[in-house]
XYZ file of C-alpha atoms in Angstrom:
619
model
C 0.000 0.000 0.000
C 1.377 3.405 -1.151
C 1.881 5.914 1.934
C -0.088 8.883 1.999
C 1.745 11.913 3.334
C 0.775 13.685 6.770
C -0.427 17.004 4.695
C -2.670 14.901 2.450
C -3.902 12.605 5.482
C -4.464 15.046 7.826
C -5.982 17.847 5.245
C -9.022 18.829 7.385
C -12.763 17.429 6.146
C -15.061 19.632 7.192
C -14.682 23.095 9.111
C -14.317 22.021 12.915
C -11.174 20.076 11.276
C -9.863 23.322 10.252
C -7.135 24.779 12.399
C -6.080 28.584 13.250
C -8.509 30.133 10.807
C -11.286 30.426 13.356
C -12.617 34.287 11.804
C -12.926 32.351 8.346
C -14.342 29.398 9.714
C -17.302 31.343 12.201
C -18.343 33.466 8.865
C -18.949 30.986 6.341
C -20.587 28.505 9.206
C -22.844 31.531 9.825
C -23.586 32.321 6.341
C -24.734 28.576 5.642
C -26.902 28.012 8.733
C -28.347 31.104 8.098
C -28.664 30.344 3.772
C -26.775 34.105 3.250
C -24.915 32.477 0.616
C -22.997 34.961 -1.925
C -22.043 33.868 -5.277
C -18.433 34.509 -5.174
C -15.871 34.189 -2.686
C -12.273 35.066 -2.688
C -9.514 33.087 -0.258
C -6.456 34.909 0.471
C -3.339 33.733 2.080
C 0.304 32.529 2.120
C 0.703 28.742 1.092
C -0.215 26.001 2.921
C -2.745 27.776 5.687
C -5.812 26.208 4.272
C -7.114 28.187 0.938
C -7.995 24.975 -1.247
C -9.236 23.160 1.877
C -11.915 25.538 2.410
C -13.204 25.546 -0.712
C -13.569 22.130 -0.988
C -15.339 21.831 2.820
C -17.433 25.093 1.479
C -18.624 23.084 -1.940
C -19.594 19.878 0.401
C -21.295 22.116 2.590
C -23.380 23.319 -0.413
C -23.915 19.886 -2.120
C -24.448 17.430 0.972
C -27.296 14.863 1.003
C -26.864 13.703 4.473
C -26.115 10.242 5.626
C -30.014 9.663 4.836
C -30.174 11.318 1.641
C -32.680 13.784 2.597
C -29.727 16.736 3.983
C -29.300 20.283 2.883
C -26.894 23.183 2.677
C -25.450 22.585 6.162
C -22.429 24.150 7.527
C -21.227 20.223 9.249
C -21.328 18.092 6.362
C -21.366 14.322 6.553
C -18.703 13.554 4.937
C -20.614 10.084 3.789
C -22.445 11.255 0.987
C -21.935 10.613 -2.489
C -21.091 14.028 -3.241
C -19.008 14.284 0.151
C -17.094 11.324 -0.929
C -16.649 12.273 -4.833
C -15.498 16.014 -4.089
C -13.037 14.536 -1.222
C -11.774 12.087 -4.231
C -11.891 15.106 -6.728
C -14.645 12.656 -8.909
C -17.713 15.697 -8.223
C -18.707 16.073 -11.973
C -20.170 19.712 -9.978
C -17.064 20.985 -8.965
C -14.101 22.292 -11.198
C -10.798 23.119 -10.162
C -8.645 25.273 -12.334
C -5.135 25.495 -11.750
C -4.432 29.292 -13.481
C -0.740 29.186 -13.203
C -0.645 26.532 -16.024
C -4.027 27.572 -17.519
C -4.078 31.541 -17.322
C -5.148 32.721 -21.451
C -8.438 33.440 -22.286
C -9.107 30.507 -24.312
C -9.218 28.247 -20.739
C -11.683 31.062 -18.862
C -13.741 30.471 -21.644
C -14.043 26.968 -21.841
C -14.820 26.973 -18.503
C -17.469 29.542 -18.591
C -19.200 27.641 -21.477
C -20.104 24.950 -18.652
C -21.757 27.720 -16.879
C -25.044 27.429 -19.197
C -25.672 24.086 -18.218
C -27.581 22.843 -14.647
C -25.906 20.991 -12.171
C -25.740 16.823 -13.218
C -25.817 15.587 -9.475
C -25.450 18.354 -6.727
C -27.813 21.762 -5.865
C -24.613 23.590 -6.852
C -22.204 23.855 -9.639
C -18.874 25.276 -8.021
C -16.085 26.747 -9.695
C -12.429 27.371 -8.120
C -9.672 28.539 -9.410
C -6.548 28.573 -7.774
C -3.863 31.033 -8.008
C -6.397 33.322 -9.482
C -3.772 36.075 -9.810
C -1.678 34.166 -12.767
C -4.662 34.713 -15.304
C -4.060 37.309 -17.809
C -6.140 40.347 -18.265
C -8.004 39.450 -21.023
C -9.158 36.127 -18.909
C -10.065 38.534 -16.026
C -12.268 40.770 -18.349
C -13.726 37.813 -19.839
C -14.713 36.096 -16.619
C -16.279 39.564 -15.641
C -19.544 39.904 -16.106
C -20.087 35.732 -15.695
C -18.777 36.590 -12.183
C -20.858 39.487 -11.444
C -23.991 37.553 -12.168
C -23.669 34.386 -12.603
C -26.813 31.943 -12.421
C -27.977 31.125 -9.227
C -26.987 27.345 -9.512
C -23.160 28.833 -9.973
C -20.996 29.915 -7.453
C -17.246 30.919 -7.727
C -14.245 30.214 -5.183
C -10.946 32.403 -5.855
C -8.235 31.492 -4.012
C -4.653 33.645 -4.407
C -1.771 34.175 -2.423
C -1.216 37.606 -4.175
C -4.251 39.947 -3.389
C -2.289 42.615 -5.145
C -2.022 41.168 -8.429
C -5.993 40.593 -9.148
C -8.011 43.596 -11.000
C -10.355 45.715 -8.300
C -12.989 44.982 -10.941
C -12.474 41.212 -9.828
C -12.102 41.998 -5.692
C -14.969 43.893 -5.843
C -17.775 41.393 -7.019
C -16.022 38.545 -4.523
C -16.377 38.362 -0.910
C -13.130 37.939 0.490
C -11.779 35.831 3.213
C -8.310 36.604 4.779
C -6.200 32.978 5.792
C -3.942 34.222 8.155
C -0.422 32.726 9.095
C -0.421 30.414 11.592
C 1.330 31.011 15.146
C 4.142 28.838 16.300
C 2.249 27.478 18.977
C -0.760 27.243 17.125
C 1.544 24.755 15.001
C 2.980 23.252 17.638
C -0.306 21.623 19.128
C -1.503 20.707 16.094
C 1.646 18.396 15.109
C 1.371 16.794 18.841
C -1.868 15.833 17.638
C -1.089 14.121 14.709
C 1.922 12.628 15.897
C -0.186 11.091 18.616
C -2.466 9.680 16.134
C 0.793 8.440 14.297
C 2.111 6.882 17.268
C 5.453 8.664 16.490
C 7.387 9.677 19.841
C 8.909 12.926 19.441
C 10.768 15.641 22.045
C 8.317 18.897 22.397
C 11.713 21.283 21.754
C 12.079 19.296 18.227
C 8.589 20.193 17.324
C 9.015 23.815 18.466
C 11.769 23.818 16.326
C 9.628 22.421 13.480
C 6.479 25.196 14.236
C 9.231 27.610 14.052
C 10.594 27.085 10.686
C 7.098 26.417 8.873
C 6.312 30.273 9.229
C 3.062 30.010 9.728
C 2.576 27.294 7.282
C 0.577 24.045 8.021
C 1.349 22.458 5.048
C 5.086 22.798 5.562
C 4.949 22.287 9.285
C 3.882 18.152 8.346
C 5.820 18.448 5.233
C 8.567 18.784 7.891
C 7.743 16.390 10.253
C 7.476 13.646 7.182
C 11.817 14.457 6.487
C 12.341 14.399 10.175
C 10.244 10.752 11.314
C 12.496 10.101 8.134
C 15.679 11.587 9.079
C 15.322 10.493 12.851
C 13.698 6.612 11.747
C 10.707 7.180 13.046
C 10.891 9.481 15.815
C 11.803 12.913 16.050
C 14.231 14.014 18.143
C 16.115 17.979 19.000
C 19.549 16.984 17.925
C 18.435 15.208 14.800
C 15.589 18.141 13.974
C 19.078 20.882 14.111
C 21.079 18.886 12.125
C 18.263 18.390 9.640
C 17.368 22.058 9.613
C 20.989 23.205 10.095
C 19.741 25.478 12.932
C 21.753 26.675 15.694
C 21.674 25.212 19.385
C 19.944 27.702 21.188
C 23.469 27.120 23.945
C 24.934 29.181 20.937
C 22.864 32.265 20.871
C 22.616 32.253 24.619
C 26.465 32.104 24.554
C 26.656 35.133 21.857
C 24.341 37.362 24.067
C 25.920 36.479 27.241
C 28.966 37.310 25.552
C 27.630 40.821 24.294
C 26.118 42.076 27.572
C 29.850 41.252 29.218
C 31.712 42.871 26.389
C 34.039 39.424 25.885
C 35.253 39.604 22.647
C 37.014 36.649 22.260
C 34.163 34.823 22.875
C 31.748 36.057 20.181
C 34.804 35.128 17.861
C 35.789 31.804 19.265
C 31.891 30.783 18.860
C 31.600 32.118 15.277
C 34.569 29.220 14.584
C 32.874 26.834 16.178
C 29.512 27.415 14.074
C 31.932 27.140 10.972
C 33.091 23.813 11.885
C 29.737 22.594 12.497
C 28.562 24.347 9.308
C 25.362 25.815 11.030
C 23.671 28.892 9.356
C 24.650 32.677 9.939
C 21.350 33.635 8.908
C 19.720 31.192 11.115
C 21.825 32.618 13.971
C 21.113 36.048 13.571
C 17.392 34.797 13.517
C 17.862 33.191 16.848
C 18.844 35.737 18.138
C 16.542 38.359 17.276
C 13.852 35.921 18.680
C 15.798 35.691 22.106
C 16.238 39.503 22.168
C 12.794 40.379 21.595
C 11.744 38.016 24.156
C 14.042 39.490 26.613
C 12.906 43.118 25.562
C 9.057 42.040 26.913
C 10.337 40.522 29.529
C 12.554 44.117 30.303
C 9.355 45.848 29.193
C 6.831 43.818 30.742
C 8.430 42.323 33.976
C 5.150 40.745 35.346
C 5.560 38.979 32.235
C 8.409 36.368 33.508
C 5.850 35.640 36.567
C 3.488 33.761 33.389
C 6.735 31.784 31.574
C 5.548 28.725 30.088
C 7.422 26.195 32.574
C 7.586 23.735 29.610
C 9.673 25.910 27.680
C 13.207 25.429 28.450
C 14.668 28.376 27.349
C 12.391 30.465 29.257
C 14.859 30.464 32.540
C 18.072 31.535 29.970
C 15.715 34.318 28.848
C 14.935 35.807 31.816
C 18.564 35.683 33.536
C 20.144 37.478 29.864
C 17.123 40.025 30.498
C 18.113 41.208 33.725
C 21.854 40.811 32.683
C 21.573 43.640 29.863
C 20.185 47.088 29.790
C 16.588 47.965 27.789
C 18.161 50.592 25.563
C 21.443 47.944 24.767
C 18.822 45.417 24.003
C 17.497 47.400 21.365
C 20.096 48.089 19.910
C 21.191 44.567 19.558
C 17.996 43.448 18.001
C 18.102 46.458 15.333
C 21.675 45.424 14.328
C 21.098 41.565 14.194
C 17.647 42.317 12.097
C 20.167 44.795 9.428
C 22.969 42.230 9.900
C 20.563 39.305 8.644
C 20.378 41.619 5.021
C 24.309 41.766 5.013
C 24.945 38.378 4.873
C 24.364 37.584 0.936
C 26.613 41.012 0.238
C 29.582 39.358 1.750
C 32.296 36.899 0.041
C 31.921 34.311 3.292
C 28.633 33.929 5.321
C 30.829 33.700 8.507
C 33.179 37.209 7.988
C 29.739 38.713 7.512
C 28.241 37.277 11.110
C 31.524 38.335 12.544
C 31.351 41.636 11.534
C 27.728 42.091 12.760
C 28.541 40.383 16.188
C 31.409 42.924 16.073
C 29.159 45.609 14.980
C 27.078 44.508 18.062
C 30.212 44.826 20.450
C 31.270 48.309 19.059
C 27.989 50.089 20.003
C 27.690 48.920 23.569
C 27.245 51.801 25.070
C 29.450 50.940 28.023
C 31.146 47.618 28.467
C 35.137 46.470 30.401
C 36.100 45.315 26.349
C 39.517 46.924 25.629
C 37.481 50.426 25.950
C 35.302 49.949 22.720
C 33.083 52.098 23.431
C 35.631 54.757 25.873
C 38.419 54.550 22.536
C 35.480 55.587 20.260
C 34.298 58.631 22.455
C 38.075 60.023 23.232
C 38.854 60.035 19.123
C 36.178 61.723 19.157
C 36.814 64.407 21.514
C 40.451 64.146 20.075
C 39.103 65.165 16.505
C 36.407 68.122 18.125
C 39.725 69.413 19.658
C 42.212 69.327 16.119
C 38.659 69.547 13.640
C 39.008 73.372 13.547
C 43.090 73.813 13.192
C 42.379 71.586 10.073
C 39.163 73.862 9.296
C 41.497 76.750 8.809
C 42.275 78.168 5.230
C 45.509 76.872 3.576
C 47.008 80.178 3.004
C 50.620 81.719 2.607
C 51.546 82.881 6.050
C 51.326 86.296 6.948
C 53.590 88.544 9.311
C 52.865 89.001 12.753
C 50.288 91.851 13.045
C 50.636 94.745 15.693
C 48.252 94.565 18.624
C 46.215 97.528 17.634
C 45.014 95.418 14.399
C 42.741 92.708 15.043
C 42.548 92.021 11.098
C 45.853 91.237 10.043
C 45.295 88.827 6.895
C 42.721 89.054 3.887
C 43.337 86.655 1.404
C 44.622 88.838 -1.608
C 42.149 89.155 -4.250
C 42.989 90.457 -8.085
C 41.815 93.435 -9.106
C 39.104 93.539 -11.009
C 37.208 96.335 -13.723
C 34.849 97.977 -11.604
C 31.121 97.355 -12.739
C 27.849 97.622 -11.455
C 25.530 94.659 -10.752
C 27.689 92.685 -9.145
C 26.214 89.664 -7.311
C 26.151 89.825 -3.491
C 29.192 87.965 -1.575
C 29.176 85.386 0.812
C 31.484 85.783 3.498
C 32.431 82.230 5.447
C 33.978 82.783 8.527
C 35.783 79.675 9.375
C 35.372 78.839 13.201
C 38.273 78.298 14.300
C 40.069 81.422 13.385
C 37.555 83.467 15.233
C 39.122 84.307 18.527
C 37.834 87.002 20.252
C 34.383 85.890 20.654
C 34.304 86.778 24.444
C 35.621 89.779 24.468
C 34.524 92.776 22.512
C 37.622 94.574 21.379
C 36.876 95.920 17.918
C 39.297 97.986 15.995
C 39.164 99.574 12.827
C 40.277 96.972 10.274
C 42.833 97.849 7.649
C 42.043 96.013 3.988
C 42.478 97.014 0.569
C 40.159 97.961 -1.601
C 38.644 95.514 -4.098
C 36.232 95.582 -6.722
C 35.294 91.605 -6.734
C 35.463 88.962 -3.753
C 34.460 85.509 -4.148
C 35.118 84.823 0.220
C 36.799 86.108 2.696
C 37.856 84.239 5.794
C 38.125 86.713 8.501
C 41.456 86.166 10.924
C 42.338 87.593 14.223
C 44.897 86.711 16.977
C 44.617 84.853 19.884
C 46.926 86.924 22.294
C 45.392 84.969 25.215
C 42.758 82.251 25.852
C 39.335 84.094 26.226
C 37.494 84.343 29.462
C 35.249 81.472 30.695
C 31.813 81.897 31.130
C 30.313 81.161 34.653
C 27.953 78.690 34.367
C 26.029 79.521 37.424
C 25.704 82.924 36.595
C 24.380 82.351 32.833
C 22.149 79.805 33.405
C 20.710 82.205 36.444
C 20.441 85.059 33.404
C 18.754 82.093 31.538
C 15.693 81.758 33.735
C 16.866 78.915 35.460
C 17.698 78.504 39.524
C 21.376 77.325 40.169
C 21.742 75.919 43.529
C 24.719 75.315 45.795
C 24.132 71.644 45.582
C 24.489 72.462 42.184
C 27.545 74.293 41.441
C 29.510 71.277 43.856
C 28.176 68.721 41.439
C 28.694 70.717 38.057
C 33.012 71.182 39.305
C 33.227 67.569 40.597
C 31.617 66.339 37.173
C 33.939 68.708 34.925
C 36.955 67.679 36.428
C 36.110 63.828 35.958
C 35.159 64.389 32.751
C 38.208 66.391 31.650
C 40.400 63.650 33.195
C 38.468 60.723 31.766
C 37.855 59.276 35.204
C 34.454 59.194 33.661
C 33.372 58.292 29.758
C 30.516 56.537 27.492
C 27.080 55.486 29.775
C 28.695 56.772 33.307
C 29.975 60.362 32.161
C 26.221 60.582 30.362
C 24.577 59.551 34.185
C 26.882 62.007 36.056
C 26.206 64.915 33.197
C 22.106 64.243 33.240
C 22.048 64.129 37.365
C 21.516 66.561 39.700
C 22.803 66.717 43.263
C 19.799 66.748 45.803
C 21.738 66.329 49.095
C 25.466 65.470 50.628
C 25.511 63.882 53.797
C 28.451 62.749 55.066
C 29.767 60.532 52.803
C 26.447 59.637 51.449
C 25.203 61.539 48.046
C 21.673 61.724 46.885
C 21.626 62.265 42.881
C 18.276 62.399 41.050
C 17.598 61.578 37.069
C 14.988 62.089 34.926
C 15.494 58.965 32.373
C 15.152 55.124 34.225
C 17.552 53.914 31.097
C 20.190 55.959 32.459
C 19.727 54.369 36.198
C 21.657 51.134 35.499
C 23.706 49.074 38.279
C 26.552 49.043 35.840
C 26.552 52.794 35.316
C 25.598 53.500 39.083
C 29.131 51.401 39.978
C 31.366 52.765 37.815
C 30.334 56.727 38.594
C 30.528 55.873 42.880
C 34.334 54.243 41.985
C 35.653 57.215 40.116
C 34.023 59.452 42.967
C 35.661 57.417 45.873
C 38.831 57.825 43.402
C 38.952 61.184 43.717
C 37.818 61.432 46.924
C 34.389 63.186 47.445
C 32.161 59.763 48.211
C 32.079 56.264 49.148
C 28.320 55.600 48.685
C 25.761 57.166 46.342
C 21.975 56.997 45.562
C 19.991 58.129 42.377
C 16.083 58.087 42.412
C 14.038 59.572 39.642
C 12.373 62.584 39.432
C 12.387 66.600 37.431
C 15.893 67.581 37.079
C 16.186 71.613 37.079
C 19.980 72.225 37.883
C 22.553 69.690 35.937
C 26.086 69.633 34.730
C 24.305 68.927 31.398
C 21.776 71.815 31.349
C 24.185 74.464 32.520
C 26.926 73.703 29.680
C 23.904 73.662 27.298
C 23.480 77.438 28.725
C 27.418 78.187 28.789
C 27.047 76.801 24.716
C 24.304 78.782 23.863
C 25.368 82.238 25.580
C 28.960 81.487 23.781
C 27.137 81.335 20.627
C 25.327 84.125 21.503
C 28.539 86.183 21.651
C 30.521 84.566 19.045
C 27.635 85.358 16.408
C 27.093 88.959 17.928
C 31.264 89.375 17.752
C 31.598 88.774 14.282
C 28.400 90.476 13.374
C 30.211 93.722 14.601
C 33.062 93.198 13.186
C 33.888 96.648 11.062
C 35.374 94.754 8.090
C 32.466 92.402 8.319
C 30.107 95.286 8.125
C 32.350 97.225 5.431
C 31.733 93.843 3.406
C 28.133 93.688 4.164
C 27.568 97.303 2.375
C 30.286 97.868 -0.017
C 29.735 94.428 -1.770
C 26.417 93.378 -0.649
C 28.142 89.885 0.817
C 26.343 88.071 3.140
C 27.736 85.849 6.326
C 26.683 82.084 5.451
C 24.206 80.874 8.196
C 26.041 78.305 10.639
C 29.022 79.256 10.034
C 30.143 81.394 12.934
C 31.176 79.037 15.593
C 32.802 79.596 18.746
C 36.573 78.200 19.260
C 36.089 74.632 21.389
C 36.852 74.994 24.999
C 38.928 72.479 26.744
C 37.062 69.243 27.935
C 33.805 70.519 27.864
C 31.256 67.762 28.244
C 28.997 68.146 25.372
């Protein structure tokens, strides 16, 4: 005897068969019982959740006779029939199935309609389906039209497609259509324990998760699946034997990879990327993994009354939670963007396994904070290294000038040809380069000497830095701001500047310490308040009380959340602004800017002015 395969055995008979399509199911068992019966019907989908199956349970349901003979449209049909029996055997002289994707001209639509004239031979209705309705051309659509619009009332047509887009509105709108969603894992999951129970197959419940997992929502392929692995495994269906089948990764990896990530160990995310080559398991399927595990930790971060309801059959569910209290919300996030970009990456790459390393390294590089060879600290100090030496570099490349007196702010103009005067000329735009403006907090003006010239295509204006200019007190500007400095305040804002400017601080902690605000002191007990939870982690909260006991203000330190009104963070923002403020109002002054401004109509290019960078200023 030939064996029949679990998808064709198992294909459900009638609707209480039918399995995660429970909205489709309730509104055609309504319709029948209640004889609302439309002539047209459209099944929509992805393959394998159930779009042929329901048209064949929905043409029984309109041609049953009942075990007696004497039955009627019936939304439970008996399945006994003759015309149950023929239509499950595909013998129903009533009902024709079209495949369109190998019959899709207009010469097939046509044939078909031509049986439309004639009466039923042996059921109440003659039913027409065509499958992968999309594929027909549009000269078959337009000749199906008006059949379909108004067909005889002995006629009714099934559509099933798994591309909604492709089919004409003129055809969606005369069908009533039916939505198949994808099915869930789990949904999956208890249906195969079902049939595998029937088989009398023994199999482990993490294989089959496994299996629910990679059907995606599929039936079809979820017992398509199971046939390989009873195969594969010789009759049963084992985890180990499921992996190596699907060349899917041991969850142990991915668990190892994030552990790895939320301690910063490099050499681990490395070493494990060789093993997975040995073992030739998937990079794709990895990066999958772990997206799954990180979202499930982000609910769990998210939602913590969540790991209260863990399914205590799933296995993973204890790794879960302990990686979800081991890493930070905001670094989980990150870490699921980047593995669901990284998974996109892999095809561009020569080798699968460069490409996963990359994106694991990728993942390492933009921890926010982590003890990795300073990642994360090496990344911020070139960049504070390159904000320092950015405007030297910004400076014009020009032929060095003599040493100006004192008395002459404006010592260099770079030279400009002369040109035949005319009129008309079209305004100039003067770019003053930031870092050669110098005297930004003082006002010190004097009359500029500069030649006279007809034509200027820019002018970068110099001046000499005899000294360093005068700091701005934050206190007192952020006071002139609107906002209340307190003493509390100004202890926390010098303590914070001077770990900053000797690194003692850097990445997540030096972003807690700028964004807090000093409530109390007492004794050697400090009471700092933030605004952002994210910001509030143990890690963080560590790191800031060492380099405070290092430099000898603290031992122990405590941060609740609340409004923030007086940080390191909001007064530099002030100091910034009210050095803007002058820079802009400096230059703006300027007499050789103004003689510009009217003698050649030039104009100052916005965003240009820019005060000179002050030495570690937290930013």
């Amino acid at each position: 005897m030939s064996y029949l395969v679990l998808a064709r055995k198992y294909r459900p008979q009638n609707f209480t068969e039918m399995v995660g399509q429970e909205h489709v199911v309730q509104a055609l068992s309504n319709a029948l019982t209640q004889q609302r019966l439309h002539h047209a019907y459209l099944f929509t989908g992805t393959r394998g959740v159930g779009k042929t199956t329901v048209s064949r349970i929905l043409a029984k349901s309109l041609n049953c006779q009942g075990a007696d003979g004497q039955g009627g449209i019936t939304a439970t049909p008996c399945g006994v029939c003759q015309a149950c029996r023929d239509i499950d055997s595909g013998r129903f002289v009533d009902y024709t199935e079209l495949d369109a994707a190998s019959n899709r001209g207009v010469d097939e639509v046509q044939s078909l309609l031509e049986q439309a004239v004639y009466k039923p031979v042996q059921g109440r209705f003659k039913v027409f389906m065509i499958d992968e309705v999309h594929m027909l051309t549009n000269t078959a659509f337009n000749a199906m039209l008006k059949t379909l619009e108004e067909p005889p009332a002995y006629l009714k047509f099934v559509l099933a497609t798994t591309d909604p887009q492709k089919v004409p509105a003129t055809v969606l709108s005369r069908c009533l259509q039916f939505n198949l969603r994808p099915m869930a894992p789990q949904t999956v999951l208890e249906h195969l324990t079902h049939v595998l129970a029937q088989e009398n197959v023994p199999a482990d419940v993490q294989a089959l998760r496994l299996l629910a997992r990679a059907a995606r929502g599929s039936m079809r392929d979820a017992l398509s699946l199971t046939d390989q692995a009873i195969a594969f495994g010789s009759g049963q269906i084992e985890e180990v034997a499921v992996r190596l089948m699907l060349g899917s990764v041991d969850r142990s990896y991915v668990f190892q990879l994030i552990d790895a990530l939320a301690r910063g160990d490099g050499k681990t995310l490395v070493d494990t990327v060789d093993v997975l080559r040995v073992n030739g398991l998937s990079g794709a399927s990895t990066l999958e993994d772990m997206s799954a595990v990180l979202q499930r930790m982000a609910v769990l971060q998210a939602v913590p009354q969540r790991a209260a309801v863990v399914d205590a059959s799933d296995p993973d569910a204890a790794e879960v939670a302990r990686l979800a209290a081991l890493l930070p919300a905001d670094e989980t996030q990150l870490l699921y963007s980047i593995c669901l970009h990284g998974r996109g990456e892999l095809g561009l790459a020569p080798d699968e396994y460069s490409a996963l390393t990359m994106v694991l390294l990728r993942l390492l590089a933009f921890k926010p904070a982590g003890p990795v060879a300073g990642v994360a600290e090496a990344a911020e100090k070139k960049t504070l290294k390159t904000a320092e030496t950015a405007p030297a570099a910004a400076a014009p490349v020009s032929a060095p000038a003599p040493a100006p007196a004192p008395a002459a702010p404006v010592t260099g103009v770079a030279p400009v040809p002369a040109a035949p005067v005319r009129t008309g000329v079209a305004p100039t735009m003067v770019s003053v380069v930031p870092a050669v403006v110098a005297e930004i907090e003082e006002k010190a003006p004097a009359t500029p000497v500069f030649p006279a010239v007809q034509a200027i295509e820019s002018v970068a204006i110099e001046t000499p830095q005899p000294h360093a200019p005068p700091q701005i007190n934050a206190a007192n500007a952020a006071a002139a701001h609107g906002d209340t400095p307190t003493a509390e305040g100004d202890v926390w804002h010098g303590v914070v500047q001077a770990l900053a400017a000797s690194e003692a601080i850097t990445a997540l902690v030096r972003e807690l310490a700028l964004q807090s605000q000093l409530m109390a002191r007492h004794a050697d007990h400090w009471l700092l308040r933030v605004e952002r939870e994210s910001l509030n982690q143990p890690t963080a909260r560590e790191r800031l009380r060492t380099a405070l006991e290092a430099a000898g203000h603290t031992a122990q330190i405590q941060i609740e959340i609340g409004p923030v009104t007086d940080s390191p963070a909001r007064r530099n923002a002030v100091v910034e602004k009210e050095r803007q403020r002058r820079a802009h109002e400096t230059v703006m002054n300027d007499p050789f800017v103004q003689a510009m401004v009217q003698a050649h109509d030039a104009k100052v290019v916005p965003g240009s002015i820019k005060p000179p960078p002050l030495q570690a200023l937290p930013r």
